[in-house]
C-alpha positions as a printed NumPy array, in Angstrom:
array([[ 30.814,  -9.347,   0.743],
       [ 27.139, -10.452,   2.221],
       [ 25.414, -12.653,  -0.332],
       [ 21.789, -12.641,   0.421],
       [ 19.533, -12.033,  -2.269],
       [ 16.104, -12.238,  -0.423],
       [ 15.298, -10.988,   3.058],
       [ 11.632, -12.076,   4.689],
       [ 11.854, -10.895,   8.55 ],
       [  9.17 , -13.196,  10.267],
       [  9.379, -11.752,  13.744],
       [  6.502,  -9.358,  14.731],
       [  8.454,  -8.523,  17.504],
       [ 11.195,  -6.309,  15.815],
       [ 10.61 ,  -2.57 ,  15.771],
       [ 13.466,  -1.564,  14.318],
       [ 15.999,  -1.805,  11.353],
       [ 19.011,  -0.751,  12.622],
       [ 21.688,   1.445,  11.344],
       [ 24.026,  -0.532,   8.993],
       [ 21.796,  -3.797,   8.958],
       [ 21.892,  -4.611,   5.597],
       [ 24.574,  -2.098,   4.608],
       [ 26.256,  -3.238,   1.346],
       [ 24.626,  -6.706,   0.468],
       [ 25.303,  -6.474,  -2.883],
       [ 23.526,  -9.037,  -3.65 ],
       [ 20.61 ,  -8.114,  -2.091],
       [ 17.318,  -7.84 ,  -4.569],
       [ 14.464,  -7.632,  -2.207],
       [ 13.452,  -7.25 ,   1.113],
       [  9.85 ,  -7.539,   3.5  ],
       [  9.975,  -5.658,   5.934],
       [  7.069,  -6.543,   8.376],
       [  3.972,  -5.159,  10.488],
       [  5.384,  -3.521,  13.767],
       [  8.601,  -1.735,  12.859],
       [  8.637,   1.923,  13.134],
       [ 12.142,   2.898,  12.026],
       [ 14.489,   1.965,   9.446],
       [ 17.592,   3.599,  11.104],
       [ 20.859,   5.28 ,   8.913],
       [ 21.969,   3.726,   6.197],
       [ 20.236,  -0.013,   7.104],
       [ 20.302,  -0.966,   3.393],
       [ 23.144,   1.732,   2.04 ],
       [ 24.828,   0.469,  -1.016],
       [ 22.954,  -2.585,  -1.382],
       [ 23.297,  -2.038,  -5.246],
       [ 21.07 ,  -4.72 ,  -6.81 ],
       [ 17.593,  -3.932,  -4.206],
       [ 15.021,  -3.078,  -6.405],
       [ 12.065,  -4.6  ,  -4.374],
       [ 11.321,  -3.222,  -0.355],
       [  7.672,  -3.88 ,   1.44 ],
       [  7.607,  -1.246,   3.811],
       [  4.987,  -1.734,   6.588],
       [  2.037,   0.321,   7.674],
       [  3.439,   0.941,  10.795],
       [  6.496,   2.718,   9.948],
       [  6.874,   6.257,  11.317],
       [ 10.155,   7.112,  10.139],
       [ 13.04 ,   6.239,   7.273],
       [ 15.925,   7.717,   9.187],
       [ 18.978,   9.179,   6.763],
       [ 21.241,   7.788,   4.314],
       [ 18.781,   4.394,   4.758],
       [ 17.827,   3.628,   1.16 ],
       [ 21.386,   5.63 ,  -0.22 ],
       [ 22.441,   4.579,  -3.531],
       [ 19.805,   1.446,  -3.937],
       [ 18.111,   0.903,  -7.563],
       [ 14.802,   1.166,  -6.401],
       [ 12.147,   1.079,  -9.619],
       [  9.133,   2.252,  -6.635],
       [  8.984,   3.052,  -3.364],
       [  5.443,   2.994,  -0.987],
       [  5.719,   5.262,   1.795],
       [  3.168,   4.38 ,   4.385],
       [  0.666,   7.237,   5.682],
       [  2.143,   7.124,   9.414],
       [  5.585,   8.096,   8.273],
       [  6.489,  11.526,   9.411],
       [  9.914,  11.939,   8.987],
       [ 12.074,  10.907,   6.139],
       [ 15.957,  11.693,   6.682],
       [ 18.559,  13.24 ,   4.145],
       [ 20.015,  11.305,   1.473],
       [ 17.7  ,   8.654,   2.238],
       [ 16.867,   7.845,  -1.271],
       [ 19.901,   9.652,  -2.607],
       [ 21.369,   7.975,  -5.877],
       [ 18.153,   6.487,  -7.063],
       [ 18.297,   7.003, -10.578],
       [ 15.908,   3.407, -11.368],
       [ 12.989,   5.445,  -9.24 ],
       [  9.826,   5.884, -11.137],
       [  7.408,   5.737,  -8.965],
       [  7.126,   7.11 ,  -5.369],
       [  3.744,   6.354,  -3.414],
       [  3.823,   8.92 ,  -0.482],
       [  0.621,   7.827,   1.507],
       [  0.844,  10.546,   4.049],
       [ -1.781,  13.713,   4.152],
       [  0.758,  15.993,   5.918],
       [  4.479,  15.31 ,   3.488],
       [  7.129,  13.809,   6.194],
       [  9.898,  16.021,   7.125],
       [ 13.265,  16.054,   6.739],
       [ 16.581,  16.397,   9.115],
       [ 18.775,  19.261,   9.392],
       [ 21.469,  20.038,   6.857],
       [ 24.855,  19.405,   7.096],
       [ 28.463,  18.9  ,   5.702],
       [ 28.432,  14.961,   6.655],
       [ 23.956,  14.698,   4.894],
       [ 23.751,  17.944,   2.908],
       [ 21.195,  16.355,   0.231],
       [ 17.461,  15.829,  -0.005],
       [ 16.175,  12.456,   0.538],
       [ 15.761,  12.281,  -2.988],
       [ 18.579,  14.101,  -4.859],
       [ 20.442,  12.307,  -7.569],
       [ 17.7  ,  10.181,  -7.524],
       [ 15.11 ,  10.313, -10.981],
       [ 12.592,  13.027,  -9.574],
       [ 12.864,  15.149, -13.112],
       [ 10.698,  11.902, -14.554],
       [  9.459,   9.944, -11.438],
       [  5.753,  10.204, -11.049],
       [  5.023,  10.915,  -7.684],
       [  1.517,   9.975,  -6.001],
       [  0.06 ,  11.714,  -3.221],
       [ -3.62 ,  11.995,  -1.62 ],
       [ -6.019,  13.911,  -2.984],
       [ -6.002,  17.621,  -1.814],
       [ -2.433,  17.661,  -0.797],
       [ -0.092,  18.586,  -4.177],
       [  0.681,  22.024,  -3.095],
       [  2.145,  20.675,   0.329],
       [  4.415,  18.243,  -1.247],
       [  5.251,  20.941,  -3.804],
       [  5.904,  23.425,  -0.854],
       [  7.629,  20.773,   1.274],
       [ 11.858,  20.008,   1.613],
       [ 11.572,  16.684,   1.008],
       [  9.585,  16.219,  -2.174],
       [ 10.992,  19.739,  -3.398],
       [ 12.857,  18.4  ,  -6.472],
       [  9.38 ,  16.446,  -8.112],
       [  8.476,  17.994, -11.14 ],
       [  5.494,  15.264, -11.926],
       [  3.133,  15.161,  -8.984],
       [  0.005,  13.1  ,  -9.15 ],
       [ -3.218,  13.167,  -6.576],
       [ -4.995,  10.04 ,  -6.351],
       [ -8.269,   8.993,  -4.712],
       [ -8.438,   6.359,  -1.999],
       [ -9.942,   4.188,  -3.85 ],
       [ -6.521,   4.833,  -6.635],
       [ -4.206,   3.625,  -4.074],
       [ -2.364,   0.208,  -4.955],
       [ -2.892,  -2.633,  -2.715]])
């Protein structure tokens, strides 16, 4: 068993969290992910059953599958440039009740299959998780695979955004 509790990458350097990094620190509460990493790869912080606190950066692109799996994550801010965000990623989230999702255009998922056949966010709290999109784009996250099971979808204004 891994006991961190607290992870604070410093390098600007890093691009990447890779697959299994932090894979069942279950001690792990929160993590700060910084500026210049694109991807956090499959299941880089699976099972890490006490993380209820993850920065993601503005550069992020993607949140690859299985990467958040089974976390207790109360919120989550997904970063406008993310376009993809893999199955079961946030699967077995039941603390989520709040997702930010920053981008215009709702990410997309990967392909089903026996070995990832959920959502990114089955299991997870979406019957009563509010979640926050821009203005003028509802009906695409309504319409889209990944943010299917929402029920409670809210559009803010820029200027609604947290910081």
């Amino acid at each position: 068993m891994i006991r961190l509790r607290k992870v604070k990458i410093l390098s600007d350097k890093l691009t990447e969290i890779g697959r299994d990094a932090f894979a069942w620190c279950n001690e792990l509460e929160e993590v700060n992910i910084p500026e210049g990493v694109t991807r956090i790869g499959d299941h880089a912080f699976w099972w890490s059953l006490c993380l209820r606190k993850v920065e993601l950066p503005s550069t992020l692109t993607r949140i690859e599958d299985f990467a958040f799996d089974s976390d207790p994550l109360d919120s989550i801010d997904i970063p406008a440039g993310v376009t993809f965000i893999g199955r079961n990623a946030f699967w077995n989230n039941p603390e989520l009740k709040k997702v930010y999702s920053r981008p215009v255009v709702p990410p997309t998922t990967s392909e089903w299959s026996d070995t990832k056949p959920h959502l990114p966010f089955h299991y997870s709290s979406t019957e009563t998780a509010i979640l926050y999109v821009p203005k003028g784009s509802a009906e695409a996250y309504r319409a889209s695979e990944v943010f299917s099971e929402f029920q409670n979808i809210v559009e803010l204004e820029e200027w609604q955004w947290p910081t």
